[in-house]
PDB file of C-alpha atoms in Angstrom:
ATOM      1  CA  UNK A   4     123.838  61.461  63.630  1.00  0.00           C
ATOM      2  CA  UNK A   5     121.553  60.277  60.825  1.00  0.00           C
ATOM      3  CA  UNK A   6     123.013  56.766  60.952  1.00  0.00           C
ATOM      4  CA  UNK A   7     122.403  56.497  64.688  1.00  0.00           C
ATOM      5  CA  UNK A   8     118.836  57.779  64.410  1.00  0.00           C
ATOM      6  CA  UNK A   9     117.939  55.509  61.484  1.00  0.00           C
ATOM      7  CA  UNK A  10     117.631  52.363  63.621  1.00  0.00           C
ATOM      8  CA  UNK A  11     115.245  53.795  66.274  1.00  0.00           C
ATOM      9  CA  UNK A  12     113.143  55.409  63.563  1.00  0.00           C
ATOM     10  CA  UNK A  13     112.931  52.128  61.656  1.00  0.00           C
ATOM     11  CA  UNK A  14     111.938  50.243  64.793  1.00  0.00           C
ATOM     12  CA  UNK A  15     109.251  52.811  65.595  1.00  0.00           C
ATOM     13  CA  UNK A  16     107.858  52.670  62.062  1.00  0.00           C
ATOM     14  CA  UNK A  17     107.838  48.879  62.143  1.00  0.00           C
ATOM     15  CA  UNK A  18     105.961  48.792  65.430  1.00  0.00           C
ATOM     16  CA  UNK A  19     103.455  51.345  64.185  1.00  0.00           C
ATOM     17  CA  UNK A  20     102.840  49.401  60.974  1.00  0.00           C
ATOM     18  CA  UNK A  21     102.524  46.177  62.959  1.00  0.00           C
ATOM     19  CA  UNK A  22      99.675  47.619  65.019  1.00  0.00           C
ATOM     20  CA  UNK A  23      97.769  49.133  62.074  1.00  0.00           C
ATOM     21  CA  UNK A  24      94.627  47.131  62.899  1.00  0.00           C
ATOM     22  CA  UNK A  25      94.588  48.468  66.444  1.00  0.00           C
ATOM     23  CA  UNK A  26      95.015  52.017  65.157  1.00  0.00           C
ATOM     24  CA  UNK A  27      92.114  51.615  62.724  1.00  0.00           C
ATOM     25  CA  UNK A  28      89.631  49.461  64.658  1.00  0.00           C
ATOM     26  CA  UNK A  29      90.757  49.902  68.271  1.00  0.00           C
ATOM     27  CA  UNK A  30      90.299  46.152  68.707  1.00  0.00           C
ATOM     28  CA  UNK A  31      92.955  43.469  68.993  1.00  0.00           C
ATOM     29  CA  UNK A  32      92.316  41.419  65.865  1.00  0.00           C
ATOM     30  CA  UNK A  33      95.880  40.258  65.341  1.00  0.00           C
ATOM     31  CA  UNK A  34      95.148  36.541  65.691  1.00  0.00           C
ATOM     32  CA  UNK A  35      91.907  36.501  63.664  1.00  0.00           C
ATOM     33  CA  UNK A  36      91.129  36.553  59.958  1.00  0.00           C
ATOM     34  CA  UNK A  37      90.797  40.330  60.251  1.00  0.00           C
ATOM     35  CA  UNK A  38      94.419  40.407  61.356  1.00  0.00           C
ATOM     36  CA  UNK A  39      95.371  39.755  57.751  1.00  0.00           C
ATOM     37  CA  UNK A  40      94.301  43.333  57.003  1.00  0.00           C
ATOM     38  CA  UNK A  41      96.916  44.573  59.469  1.00  0.00           C
ATOM     39  CA  UNK A  42      99.644  42.592  57.744  1.00  0.00           C
ATOM     40  CA  UNK A  43      98.548  43.753  54.302  1.00  0.00           C
ATOM     41  CA  UNK A  44      98.458  47.384  55.408  1.00  0.00           C
ATOM     42  CA  UNK A  45     101.912  47.049  56.942  1.00  0.00           C
ATOM     43  CA  UNK A  46     103.413  45.571  53.805  1.00  0.00           C
ATOM     44  CA  UNK A  47     101.653  48.077  51.558  1.00  0.00           C
ATOM     45  CA  UNK A  48     102.740  51.094  53.613  1.00  0.00           C
ATOM     46  CA  UNK A  49     106.302  49.771  53.769  1.00  0.00           C
ATOM     47  CA  UNK A  50     106.387  49.302  49.997  1.00  0.00           C
ATOM     48  CA  UNK A  51     105.003  52.779  49.290  1.00  0.00           C
ATOM     49  CA  UNK A  52     107.431  54.475  51.680  1.00  0.00           C
ATOM     50  CA  UNK A  53     110.356  52.481  50.299  1.00  0.00           C
ATOM     51  CA  UNK A  54     109.497  53.450  46.738  1.00  0.00           C
ATOM     52  CA  UNK A  55     109.171  57.120  47.728  1.00  0.00           C
ATOM     53  CA  UNK A  56     112.528  57.135  49.515  1.00  0.00           C
ATOM     54  CA  UNK A  57     114.338  55.374  46.680  1.00  0.00           C
ATOM     55  CA  UNK A  58     112.797  57.685  44.082  1.00  0.00           C
ATOM     56  CA  UNK A  59     113.884  60.735  46.054  1.00  0.00           C
ATOM     57  CA  UNK A  60     117.453  59.416  46.344  1.00  0.00           C
ATOM     58  CA  UNK A  61     117.618  58.664  42.620  1.00  0.00           C
ATOM     59  CA  UNK A  62     116.334  62.122  41.694  1.00  0.00           C
ATOM     60  CA  UNK A  63     118.786  63.846  44.046  1.00  0.00           C
ATOM     61  CA  UNK A  64     121.689  61.798  42.696  1.00  0.00           C
ATOM     62  CA  UNK A  65     120.755  62.743  39.132  1.00  0.00           C
ATOM     63  CA  UNK A  66     120.457  66.410  40.087  1.00  0.00           C
ATOM     64  CA  UNK A  67     123.918  66.388  41.697  1.00  0.00           C
ATOM     65  CA  UNK A  68     125.428  64.808  38.578  1.00  0.00           C
ATOM     66  CA  UNK A  69     123.836  67.443  36.354  1.00  0.00           C
ATOM     67  CA  UNK A  70     125.092  70.228  38.618  1.00  0.00           C
ATOM     68  CA  UNK A  71     128.602  68.772  38.518  1.00  0.00           C
ATOM     69  CA  UNK A  72     128.448  68.592  34.714  1.00  0.00           C
ATOM     70  CA  UNK A  73     127.288  72.219  34.580  1.00  0.00           C
ATOM     71  CA  UNK A  74     124.012  71.383  32.879  1.00  0.00           C
ATOM     72  CA  UNK A  75     121.925  73.092  35.553  1.00  0.00           C
ATOM     73  CA  UNK A  76     122.895  75.962  37.842  1.00  0.00           C
ATOM     74  CA  UNK A  77     123.647  75.081  41.451  1.00  0.00           C
ATOM     75  CA  UNK A  78     121.484  76.733  44.130  1.00  0.00           C
TER      76      UNK A  78
END
Protein backbone atom coordinates (compact mmCIF):
# COMPACT_ATOMS: atom_id res chain seq x y z
CA UNK A 1 0.00 0.00 0.00
CA UNK A 2 2.84 2.41 0.81
CA UNK A 3 4.40 1.92 -2.62
CA UNK A 4 1.13 2.73 -4.37
CA UNK A 5 0.51 5.82 -2.25
CA UNK A 6 4.05 7.17 -2.66
CA UNK A 7 3.50 8.37 -6.24
CA UNK A 8 0.30 10.40 -5.60
CA UNK A 9 1.83 11.90 -2.48
CA UNK A 10 4.96 12.89 -4.39
CA UNK A 11 2.91 14.46 -7.16
CA UNK A 12 0.83 16.41 -4.64
CA UNK A 13 3.93 17.65 -2.83
CA UNK A 14 5.53 18.67 -6.11
CA UNK A 15 2.48 20.63 -7.19
CA UNK A 16 2.25 22.33 -3.81
CA UNK A 17 5.93 23.31 -3.89
CA UNK A 18 5.55 24.53 -7.46
CA UNK A 19 2.83 26.98 -6.43
CA UNK A 20 4.63 28.31 -3.33
CA UNK A 21 4.51 31.90 -4.63
CA UNK A 22 0.75 31.72 -5.06
CA UNK A 23 0.37 30.33 -1.55
CA UNK A 24 2.48 33.14 -0.08
CA UNK A 25 1.49 36.17 -2.17
CA UNK A 26 -1.83 35.11 -3.69
CA UNK A 27 -0.61 36.55 -6.99
CA UNK A 28 0.55 34.70 -10.09
CA UNK A 29 4.19 35.74 -10.28
CA UNK A 30 5.47 32.58 -11.94
CA UNK A 31 6.74 34.28 -15.10
CA UNK A 32 8.30 37.33 -13.41
CA UNK A 33 11.52 37.93 -11.51
CA UNK A 34 9.56 37.27 -8.32
CA UNK A 35 8.84 33.80 -9.66
CA UNK A 36 12.43 32.91 -8.84
CA UNK A 37 11.43 32.98 -5.17
CA UNK A 38 8.90 30.23 -5.87
CA UNK A 39 11.55 28.05 -7.48
CA UNK A 40 14.02 28.67 -4.67
CA UNK A 41 11.42 27.85 -2.02
CA UNK A 42 10.49 24.66 -3.86
CA UNK A 43 14.07 23.48 -4.10
CA UNK A 44 14.82 24.44 -0.51
CA UNK A 45 11.75 22.68 0.89
CA UNK A 46 12.49 19.59 -1.21
CA UNK A 47 16.07 19.49 0.06
CA UNK A 48 15.05 19.89 3.70
CA UNK A 49 12.37 17.19 3.48
CA UNK A 50 14.74 14.84 1.65
CA UNK A 51 17.42 15.28 4.29
CA UNK A 52 14.88 14.67 7.08
CA UNK A 53 13.56 11.50 5.45
CA UNK A 54 17.03 10.10 4.75
CA UNK A 55 18.20 10.88 8.29
CA UNK A 56 15.18 9.11 9.75
CA UNK A 57 15.80 6.03 7.59
CA UNK A 58 19.48 5.92 8.57
CA UNK A 59 18.67 6.22 12.28
CA UNK A 60 16.01 3.49 12.09
CA UNK A 61 18.37 1.18 10.21
CA UNK A 62 21.06 1.70 12.85
CA UNK A 63 18.56 1.06 15.64
CA UNK A 64 17.42 -2.21 14.03
CA UNK A 65 21.03 -3.37 13.69
CA UNK A 66 21.72 -2.62 17.35
CA UNK A 67 18.58 -4.47 18.41
CA UNK A 68 19.61 -7.48 16.33
CA UNK A 69 23.07 -7.43 17.91
CA UNK A 70 21.49 -7.26 21.38
CA UNK A 71 23.10 -3.95 22.24
CA UNK A 72 19.78 -2.28 23.04
CA UNK A 73 16.55 -3.88 24.23
CA UNK A 74 13.78 -4.24 21.67
CA UNK A 75 10.48 -2.48 22.43
